[in-house]
Coordinates of C-alpha atoms in Angstrom, one line a residue:
X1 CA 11.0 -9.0 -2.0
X2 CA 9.0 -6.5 0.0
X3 CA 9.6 -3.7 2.4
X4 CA 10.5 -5.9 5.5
X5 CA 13.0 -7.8 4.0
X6 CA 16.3 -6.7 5.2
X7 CA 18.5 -7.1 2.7
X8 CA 18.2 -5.7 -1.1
X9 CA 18.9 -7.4 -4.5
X10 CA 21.6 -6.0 -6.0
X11 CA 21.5 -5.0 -9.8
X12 CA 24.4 -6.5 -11.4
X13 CA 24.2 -4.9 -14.9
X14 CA 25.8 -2.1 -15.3
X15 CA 24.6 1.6 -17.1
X16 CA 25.4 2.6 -20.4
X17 CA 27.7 5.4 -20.9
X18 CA 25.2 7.9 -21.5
X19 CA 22.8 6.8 -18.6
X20 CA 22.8 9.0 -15.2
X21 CA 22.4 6.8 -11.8
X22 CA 20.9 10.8 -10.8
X23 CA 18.4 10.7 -13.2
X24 CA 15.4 9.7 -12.9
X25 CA 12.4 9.8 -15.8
X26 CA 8.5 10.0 -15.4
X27 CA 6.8 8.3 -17.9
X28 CA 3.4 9.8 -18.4
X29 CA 0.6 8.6 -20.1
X30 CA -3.3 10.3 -20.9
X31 CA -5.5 9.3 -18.7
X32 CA -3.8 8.5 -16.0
X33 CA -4.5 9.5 -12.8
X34 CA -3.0 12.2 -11.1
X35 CA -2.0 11.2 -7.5
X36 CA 0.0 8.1 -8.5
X37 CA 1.3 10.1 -11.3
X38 CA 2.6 13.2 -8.5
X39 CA 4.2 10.3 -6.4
X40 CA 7.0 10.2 -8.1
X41 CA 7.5 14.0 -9.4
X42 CA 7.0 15.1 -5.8
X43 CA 9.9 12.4 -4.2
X44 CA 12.3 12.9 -6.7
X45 CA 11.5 16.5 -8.6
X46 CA 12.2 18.8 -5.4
X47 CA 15.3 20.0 -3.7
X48 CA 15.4 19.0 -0.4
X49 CA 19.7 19.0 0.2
X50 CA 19.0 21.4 3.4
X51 CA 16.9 18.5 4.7
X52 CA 20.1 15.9 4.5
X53 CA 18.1 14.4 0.8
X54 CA 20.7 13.6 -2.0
X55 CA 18.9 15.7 -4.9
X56 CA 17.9 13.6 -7.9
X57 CA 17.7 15.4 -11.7
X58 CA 13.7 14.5 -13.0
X59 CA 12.8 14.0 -16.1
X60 CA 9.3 14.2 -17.1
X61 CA 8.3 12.6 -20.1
X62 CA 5.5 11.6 -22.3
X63 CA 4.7 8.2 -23.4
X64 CA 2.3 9.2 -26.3
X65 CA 1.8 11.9 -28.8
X66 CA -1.6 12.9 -27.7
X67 CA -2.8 15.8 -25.2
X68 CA -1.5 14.4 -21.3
X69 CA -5.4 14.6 -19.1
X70 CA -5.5 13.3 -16.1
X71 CA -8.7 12.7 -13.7
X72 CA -10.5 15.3 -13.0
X73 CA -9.7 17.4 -16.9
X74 CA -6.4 18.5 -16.1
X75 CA -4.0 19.1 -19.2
X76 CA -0.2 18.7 -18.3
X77 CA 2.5 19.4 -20.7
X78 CA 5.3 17.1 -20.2
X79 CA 8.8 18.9 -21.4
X80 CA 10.1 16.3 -22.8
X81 CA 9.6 12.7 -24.8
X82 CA 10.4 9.3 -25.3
X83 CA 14.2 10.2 -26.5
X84 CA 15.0 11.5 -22.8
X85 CA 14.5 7.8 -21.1
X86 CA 18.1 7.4 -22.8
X87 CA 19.7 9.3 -20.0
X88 CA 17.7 8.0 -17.6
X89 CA 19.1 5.5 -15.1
X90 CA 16.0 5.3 -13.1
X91 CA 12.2 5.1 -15.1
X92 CA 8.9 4.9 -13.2
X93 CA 5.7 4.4 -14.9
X94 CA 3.3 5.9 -12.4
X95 CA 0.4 3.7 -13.6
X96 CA -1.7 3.3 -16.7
X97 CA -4.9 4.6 -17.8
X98 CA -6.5 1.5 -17.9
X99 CA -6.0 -2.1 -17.5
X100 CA -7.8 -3.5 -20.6
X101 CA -5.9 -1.4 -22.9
X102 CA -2.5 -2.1 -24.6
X103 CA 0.4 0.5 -24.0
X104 CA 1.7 2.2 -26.9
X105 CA 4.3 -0.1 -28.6
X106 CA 7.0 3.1 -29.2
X107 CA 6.7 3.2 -25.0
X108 CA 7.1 -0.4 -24.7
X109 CA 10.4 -0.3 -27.2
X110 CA 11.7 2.3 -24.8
X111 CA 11.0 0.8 -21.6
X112 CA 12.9 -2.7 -23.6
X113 CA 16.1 -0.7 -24.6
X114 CA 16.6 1.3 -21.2
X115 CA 16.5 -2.1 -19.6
X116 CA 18.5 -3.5 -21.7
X117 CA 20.9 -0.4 -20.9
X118 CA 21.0 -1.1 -17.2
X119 CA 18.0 1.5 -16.3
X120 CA 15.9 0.2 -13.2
X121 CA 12.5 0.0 -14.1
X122 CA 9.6 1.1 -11.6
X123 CA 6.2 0.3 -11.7
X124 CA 3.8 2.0 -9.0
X125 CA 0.1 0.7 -8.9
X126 CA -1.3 -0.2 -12.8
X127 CA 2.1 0.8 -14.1
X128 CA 3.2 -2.4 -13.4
X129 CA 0.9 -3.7 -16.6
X130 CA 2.5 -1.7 -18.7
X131 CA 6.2 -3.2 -17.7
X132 CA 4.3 -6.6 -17.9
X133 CA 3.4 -6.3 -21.5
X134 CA 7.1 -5.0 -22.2
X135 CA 8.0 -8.0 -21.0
X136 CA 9.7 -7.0 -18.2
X137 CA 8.1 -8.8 -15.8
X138 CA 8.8 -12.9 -17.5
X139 CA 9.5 -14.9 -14.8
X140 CA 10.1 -12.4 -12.0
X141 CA 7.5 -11.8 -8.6
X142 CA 5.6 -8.8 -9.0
X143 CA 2.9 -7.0 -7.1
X144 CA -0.1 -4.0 -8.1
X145 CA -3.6 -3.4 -6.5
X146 CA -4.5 -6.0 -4.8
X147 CA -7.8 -5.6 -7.1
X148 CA -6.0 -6.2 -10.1
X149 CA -3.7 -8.1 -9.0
X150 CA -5.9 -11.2 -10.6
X151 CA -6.2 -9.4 -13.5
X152 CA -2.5 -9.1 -13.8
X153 CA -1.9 -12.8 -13.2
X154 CA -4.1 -14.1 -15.7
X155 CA -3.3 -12.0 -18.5
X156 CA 0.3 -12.6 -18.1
X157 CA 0.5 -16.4 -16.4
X158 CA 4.6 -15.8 -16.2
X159 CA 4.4 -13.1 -14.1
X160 CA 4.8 -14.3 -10.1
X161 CA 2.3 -11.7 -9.0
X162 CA 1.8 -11.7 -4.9
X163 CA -1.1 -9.3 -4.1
X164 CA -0.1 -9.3 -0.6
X165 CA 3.1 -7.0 -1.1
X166 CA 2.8 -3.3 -0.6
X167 CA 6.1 -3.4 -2.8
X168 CA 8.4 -5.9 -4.8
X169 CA 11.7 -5.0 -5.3
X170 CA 13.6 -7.3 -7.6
X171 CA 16.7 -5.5 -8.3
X172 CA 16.5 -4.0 -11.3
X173 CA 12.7 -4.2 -11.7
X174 CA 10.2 -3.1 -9.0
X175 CA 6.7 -2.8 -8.5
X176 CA 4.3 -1.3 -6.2
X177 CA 0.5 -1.9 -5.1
X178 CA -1.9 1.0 -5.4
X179 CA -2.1 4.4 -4.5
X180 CA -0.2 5.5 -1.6
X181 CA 2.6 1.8 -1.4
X182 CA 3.7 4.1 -4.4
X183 CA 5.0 6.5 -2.1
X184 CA 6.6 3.6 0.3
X185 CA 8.7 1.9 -3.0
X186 CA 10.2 5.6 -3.7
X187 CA 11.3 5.8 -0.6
X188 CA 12.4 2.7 -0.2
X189 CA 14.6 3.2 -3.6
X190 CA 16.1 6.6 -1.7
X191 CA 16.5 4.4 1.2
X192 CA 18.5 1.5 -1.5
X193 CA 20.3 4.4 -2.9
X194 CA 21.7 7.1 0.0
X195 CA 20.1 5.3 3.2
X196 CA 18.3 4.9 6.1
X197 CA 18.9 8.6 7.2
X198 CA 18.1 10.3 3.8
X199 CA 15.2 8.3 3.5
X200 CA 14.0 9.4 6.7
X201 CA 14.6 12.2 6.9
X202 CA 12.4 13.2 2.9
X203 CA 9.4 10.6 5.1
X204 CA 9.5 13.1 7.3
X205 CA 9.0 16.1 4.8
X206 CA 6.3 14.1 3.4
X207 CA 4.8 13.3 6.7
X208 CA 4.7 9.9 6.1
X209 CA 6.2 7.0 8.3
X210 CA 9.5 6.1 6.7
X211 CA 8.7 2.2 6.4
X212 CA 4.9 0.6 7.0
X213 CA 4.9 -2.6 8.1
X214 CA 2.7 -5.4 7.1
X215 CA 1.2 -5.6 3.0
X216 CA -1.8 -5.2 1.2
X217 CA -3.6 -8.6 3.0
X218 CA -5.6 -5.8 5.6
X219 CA -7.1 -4.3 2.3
X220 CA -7.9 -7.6 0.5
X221 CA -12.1 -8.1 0.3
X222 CA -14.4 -11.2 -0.4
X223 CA -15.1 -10.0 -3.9
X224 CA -13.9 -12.1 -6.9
X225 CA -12.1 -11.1 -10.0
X226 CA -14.9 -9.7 -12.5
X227 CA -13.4 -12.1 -15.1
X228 CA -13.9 -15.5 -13.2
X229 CA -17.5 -15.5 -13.8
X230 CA -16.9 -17.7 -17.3
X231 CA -14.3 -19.8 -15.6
X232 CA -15.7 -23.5 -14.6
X233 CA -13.1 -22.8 -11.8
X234 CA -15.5 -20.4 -10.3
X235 CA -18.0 -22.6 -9.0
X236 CA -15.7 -24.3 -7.1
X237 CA -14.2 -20.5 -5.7
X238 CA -18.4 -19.8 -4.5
X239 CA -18.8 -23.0 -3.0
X240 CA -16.0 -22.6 -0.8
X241 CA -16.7 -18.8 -0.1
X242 CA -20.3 -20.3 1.0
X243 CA -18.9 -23.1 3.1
X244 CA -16.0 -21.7 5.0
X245 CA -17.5 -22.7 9.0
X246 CA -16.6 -26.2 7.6
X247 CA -12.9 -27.8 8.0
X248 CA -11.9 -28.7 4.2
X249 CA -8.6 -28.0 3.0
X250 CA -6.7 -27.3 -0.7
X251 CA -7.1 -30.8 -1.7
X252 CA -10.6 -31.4 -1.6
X253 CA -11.1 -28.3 -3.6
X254 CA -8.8 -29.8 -6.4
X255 CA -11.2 -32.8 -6.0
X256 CA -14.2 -30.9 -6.4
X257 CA -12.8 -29.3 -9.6
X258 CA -11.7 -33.1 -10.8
X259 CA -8.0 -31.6 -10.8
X260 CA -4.8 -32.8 -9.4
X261 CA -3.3 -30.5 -6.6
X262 CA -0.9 -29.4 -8.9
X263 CA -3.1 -28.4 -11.9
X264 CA -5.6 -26.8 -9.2
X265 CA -2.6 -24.7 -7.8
X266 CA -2.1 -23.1 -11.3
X267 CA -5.3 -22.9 -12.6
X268 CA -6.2 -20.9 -9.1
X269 CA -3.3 -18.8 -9.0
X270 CA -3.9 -17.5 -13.0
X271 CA -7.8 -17.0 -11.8
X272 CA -6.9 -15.0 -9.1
X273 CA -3.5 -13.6 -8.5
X274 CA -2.7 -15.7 -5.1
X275 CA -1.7 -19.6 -4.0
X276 CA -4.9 -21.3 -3.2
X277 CA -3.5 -22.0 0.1
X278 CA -3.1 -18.5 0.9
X279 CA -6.6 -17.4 -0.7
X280 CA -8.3 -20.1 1.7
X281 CA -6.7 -18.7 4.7
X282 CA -7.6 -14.8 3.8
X283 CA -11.3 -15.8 3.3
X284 CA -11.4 -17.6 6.8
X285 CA -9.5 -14.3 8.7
X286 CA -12.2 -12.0 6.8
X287 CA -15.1 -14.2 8.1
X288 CA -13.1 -14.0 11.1
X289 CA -13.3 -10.4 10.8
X290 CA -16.8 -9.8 10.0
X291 CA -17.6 -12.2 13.2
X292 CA -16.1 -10.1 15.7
X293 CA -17.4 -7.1 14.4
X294 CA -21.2 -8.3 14.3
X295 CA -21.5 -10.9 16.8
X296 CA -20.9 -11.5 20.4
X297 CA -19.0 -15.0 19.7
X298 CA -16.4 -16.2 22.1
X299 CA -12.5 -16.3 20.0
X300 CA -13.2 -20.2 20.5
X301 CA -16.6 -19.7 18.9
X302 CA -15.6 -17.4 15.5
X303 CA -12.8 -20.3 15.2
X304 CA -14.9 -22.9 14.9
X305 CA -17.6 -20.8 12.6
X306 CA -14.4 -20.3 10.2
X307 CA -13.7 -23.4 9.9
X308 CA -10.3 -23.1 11.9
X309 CA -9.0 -26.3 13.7
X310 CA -8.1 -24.3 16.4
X311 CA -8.6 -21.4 18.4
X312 CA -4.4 -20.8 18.4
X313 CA -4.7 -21.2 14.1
X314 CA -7.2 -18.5 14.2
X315 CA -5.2 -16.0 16.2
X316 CA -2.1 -17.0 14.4
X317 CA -3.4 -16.4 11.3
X318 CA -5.6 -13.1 12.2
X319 CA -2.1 -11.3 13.7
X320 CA -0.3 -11.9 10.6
X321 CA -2.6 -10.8 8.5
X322 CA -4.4 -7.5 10.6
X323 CA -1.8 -7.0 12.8
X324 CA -3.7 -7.6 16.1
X325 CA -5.4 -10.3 17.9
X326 CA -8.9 -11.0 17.6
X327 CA -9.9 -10.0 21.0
X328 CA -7.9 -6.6 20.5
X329 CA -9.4 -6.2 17.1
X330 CA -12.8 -6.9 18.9
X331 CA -12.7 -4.3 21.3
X332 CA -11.2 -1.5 19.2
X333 CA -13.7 -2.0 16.4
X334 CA -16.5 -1.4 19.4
X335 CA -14.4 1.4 21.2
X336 CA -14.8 3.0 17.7
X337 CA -18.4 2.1 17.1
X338 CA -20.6 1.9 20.4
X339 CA -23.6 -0.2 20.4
X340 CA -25.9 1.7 19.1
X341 CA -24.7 4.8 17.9
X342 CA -22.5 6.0 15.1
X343 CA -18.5 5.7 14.7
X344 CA -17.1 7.5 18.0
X345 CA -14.0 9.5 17.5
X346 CA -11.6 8.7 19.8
X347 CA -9.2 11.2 19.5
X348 CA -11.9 14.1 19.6
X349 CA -14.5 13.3 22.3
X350 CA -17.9 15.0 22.3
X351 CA -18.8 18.3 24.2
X352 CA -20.8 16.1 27.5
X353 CA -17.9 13.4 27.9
X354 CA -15.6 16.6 27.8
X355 CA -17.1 18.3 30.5
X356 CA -17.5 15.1 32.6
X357 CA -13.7 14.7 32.2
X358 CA -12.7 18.3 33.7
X359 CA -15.3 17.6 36.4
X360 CA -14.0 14.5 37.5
X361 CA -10.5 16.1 36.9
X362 CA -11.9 19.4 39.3
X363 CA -12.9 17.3 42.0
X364 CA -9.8 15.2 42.3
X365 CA -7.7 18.0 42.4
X366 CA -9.7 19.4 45.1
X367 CA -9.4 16.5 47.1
X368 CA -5.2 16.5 46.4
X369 CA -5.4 20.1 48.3
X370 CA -7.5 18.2 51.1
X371 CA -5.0 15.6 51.8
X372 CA -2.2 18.1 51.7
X373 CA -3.4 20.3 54.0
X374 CA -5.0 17.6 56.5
X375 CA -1.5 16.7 56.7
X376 CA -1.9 13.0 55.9
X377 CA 1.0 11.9 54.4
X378 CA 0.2 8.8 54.5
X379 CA -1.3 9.2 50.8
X380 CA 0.0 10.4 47.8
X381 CA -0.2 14.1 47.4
X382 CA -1.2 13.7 43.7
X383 CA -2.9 10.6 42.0
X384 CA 0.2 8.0 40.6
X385 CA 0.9 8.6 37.1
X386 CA -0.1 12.0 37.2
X387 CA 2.1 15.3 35.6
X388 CA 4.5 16.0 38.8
X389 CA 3.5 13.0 41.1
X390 CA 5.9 10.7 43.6
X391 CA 5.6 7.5 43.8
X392 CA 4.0 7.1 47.2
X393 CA 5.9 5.6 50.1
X394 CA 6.5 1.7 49.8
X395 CA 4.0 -0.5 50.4
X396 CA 1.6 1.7 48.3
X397 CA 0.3 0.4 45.3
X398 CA 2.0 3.9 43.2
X399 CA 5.1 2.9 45.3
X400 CA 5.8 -0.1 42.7
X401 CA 4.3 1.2 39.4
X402 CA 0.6 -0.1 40.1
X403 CA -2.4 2.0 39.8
X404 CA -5.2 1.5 41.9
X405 CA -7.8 -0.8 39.4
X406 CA -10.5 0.8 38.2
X407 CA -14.3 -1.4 39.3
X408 CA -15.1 -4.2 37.3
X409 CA -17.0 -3.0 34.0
X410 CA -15.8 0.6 34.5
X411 CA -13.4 2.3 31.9
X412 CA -9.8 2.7 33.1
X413 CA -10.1 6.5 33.0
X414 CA -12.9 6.0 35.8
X415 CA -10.2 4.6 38.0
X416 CA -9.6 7.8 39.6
X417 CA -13.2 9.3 40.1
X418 CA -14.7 9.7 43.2
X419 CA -17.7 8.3 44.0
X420 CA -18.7 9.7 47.7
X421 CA -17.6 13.3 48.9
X422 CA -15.5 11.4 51.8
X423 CA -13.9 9.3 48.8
X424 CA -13.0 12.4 47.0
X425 CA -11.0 13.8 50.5
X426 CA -9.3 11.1 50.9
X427 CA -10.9 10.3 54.5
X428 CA -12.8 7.0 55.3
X429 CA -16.7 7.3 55.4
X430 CA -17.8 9.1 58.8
X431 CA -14.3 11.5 58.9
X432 CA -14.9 15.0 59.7
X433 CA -14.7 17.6 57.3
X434 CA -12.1 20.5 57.8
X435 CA -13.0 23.8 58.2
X436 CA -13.6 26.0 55.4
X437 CA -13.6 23.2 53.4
X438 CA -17.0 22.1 51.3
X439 CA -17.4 20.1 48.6
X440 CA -19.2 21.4 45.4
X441 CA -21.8 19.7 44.2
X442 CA -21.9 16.8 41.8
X443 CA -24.3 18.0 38.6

């Protein structure tokens, strides 16, 4: 279950005696790397009780009796060892150094007996390999990076993995995708174990939102699993990546692989971590994707190149997965990169378009003081919508909420820019200036 479900599995097994529901241990392992491995010292290591956080007792421990190194050459000393997981009523494994390597088996025994004890197990990012070859994971939905999650699947086929979750919670066992979904399955287990308030209230110390919605499907790319290159399912897996403008659906791509459905559905999912179904419809939104971006299709048009039946399927599909329609995606991806020119930055426009701004700005102004003291009050003494602006008398377009609109192919913030000096003052063409009042020139 992920982080929009609304309600939460409960854990019916119960703590040993000498387990802590307050304590939580860090298992850490060489090698690992160190922002997955802060996640969980950070959320549950600090005391934040003036901040309305319920304070948790950490326990950092190590997994292995070798020096701890982290990315980058770092050297941690971890106070204390495998023996302290036995107070422990919460253990995260912050991820593992690497997926091709076995865990160390006196970390696996551990991680066995504190389930077995009632601990709740966390896995954030690769960790959740580690838990999988404890065999914690038999039989139960699971989640990890979305580029591993294929990995994950096929080395252990009884593991429901879902690469599309930023999170799984399954009560007593969790898992997380990569990097920063680590931080969004700590706080969802503060959020599961003091609230909606304390949970907010340490996002907001972190300065992160307190629940993202959506999963990992935005992230997902049209590269295949490194390991499927020997599997005779991967010729099947290119020829439909080559062919998606054409309508074909899960069933002839069991025929092409001379597979029942059934056989096909579990031979795909172990190849690559997701239901065929599911796989078929990500590939057709990316190429979706990719459309918009490069080419000047019509919606109708990228549908049809995707090989969706419909121009309705397509949107359908595209929201769920990106979180926006393909005609909105269109025209923010080209709001953020012009024709022509680099990636613009919205949010901090360059020195000209500043200076055009004020100008325009300038001159409005002006012509506000104009109509005020040509004592016309027949227009608005300040544009609608601007700081300190009435609504205009009725009839006016401000009067009910609506702004003047803007000329076709002109941007919206254009709406408001005079165009003639007469324009600017508010008078029809031909109206005499007042005295003592000139416009400045344009330039």
């Amino acid at each position: 279950m992920s982080q929009d479900s609304t309600t939460v599995p409960e854990t019916s097994r119960k703590l040993s005696g000498r387990r802590r529901r307050e304590i939580v241990a860090v298992l850490l392992f060489s090698g690992g790397p160190i922002f997955e491995s802060s996640i969980p010292l950070s959320v549950f290591g600090i005391d934040r009780q003036d901040a309305g956080v319920p304070r948790y007792r950490l326990l950092v421990c190590a997994g292995e009796d070798v020096p701890l190194r982290t990315t980058g050459g770092l050297e941690l000393t971890a106070p204390y060892g495998l023996e302290a997981l036995s107070r422990a009523g919460t253990v995260v494994v912050p991820a593992w150094r690497s997926i091709t390597q076995p865990p160390p088996a006196a970390a696996l025994d551990a991680l066995r007996r504190a389930h077995e004890e009632g601990a709740r197990i966390v896995g954030l990012c690769t960790g959740a390999f580690v838990l999988a070859a404890a065999g914690l994971l038999d039989g139960r939905p699971a989640t990890t990076h979305w580029m591993y999650a294929p990995t994950l699947a096929k080395r252990y086929p009884s593991v429901h993995v879902d690469p599309r979750e930023l999170f799984v919670d399954d009560g007593d066992v969790l898992t997380s995708a990569g990097t920063a979904a680590g931080i969004d399955l700590c706080l969802h287990i503060v959020r599961t174990d003091h609230g909606a308030d304390a949970a907010g209230a340490l996002a907001r110390r972190l300065v992160v939102p307190p629940r993202r919605s959506g999963g990992q499907e935005r992230y997902l790319d049209r590269s295949l699993p490194e390991e499927i290159g020997a599997d005779p399912l991967a010729e099947v897996v290119a020829w439909a990546l080559e062919h998606l403008h054409e309508q074909f659906d899960v069933e002839a791509l069991a025929a092409r692989a001379y597979m029942s459905r059934r056989t096909f559905d579990r031979r795909f999912r172990s190849l690559t971590g997701s239901a065929p179904l599911q796989w078929l419809i990500t590939q057709r939104v990316l190429q979706a994707q990719r459309l918009l971006e490069t080419s000047d299709y019509s919606v109708d048009e990228v549908a049809g190149r995707c090989g969706f039946r419909s121009p309705v399927a397509l949107r359908g599909h595209f929201r769920r997965q990106l979180g926006s329609s393909p005609a909105a995606y269109r025209a923010a991806y080209r709001a953020r990169r012009p024709q022509g020119g680099p990636a613009a930055r919205p949010d901090r426009p360059d020195r000209a378009d500043r200076l055009e701004r004020l100008e325009r700005a300038d001159r409005s102004d002006r012509a506000e003081v104009i109509e005020q003291r040509s004592g016309d009050h027949s227009l608005p003494l300040r544009r609608p919508g601007a700081p300190g602006g009435h609504t205009g008398h009725p009839g006016h377009p401000a009067h009910h909420g609506h702004a003047p609109h803007p000329e076709p192919g002109k941007p919206e913030s254009d709406a408001y820019a005079p165009r003639l000096p007469e324009q600017a003052a508010g008078r029809a063409p031909g109206r005499p200036s007042l005295p003592g009042q000139r416009e400045r020139p344009v330039g």
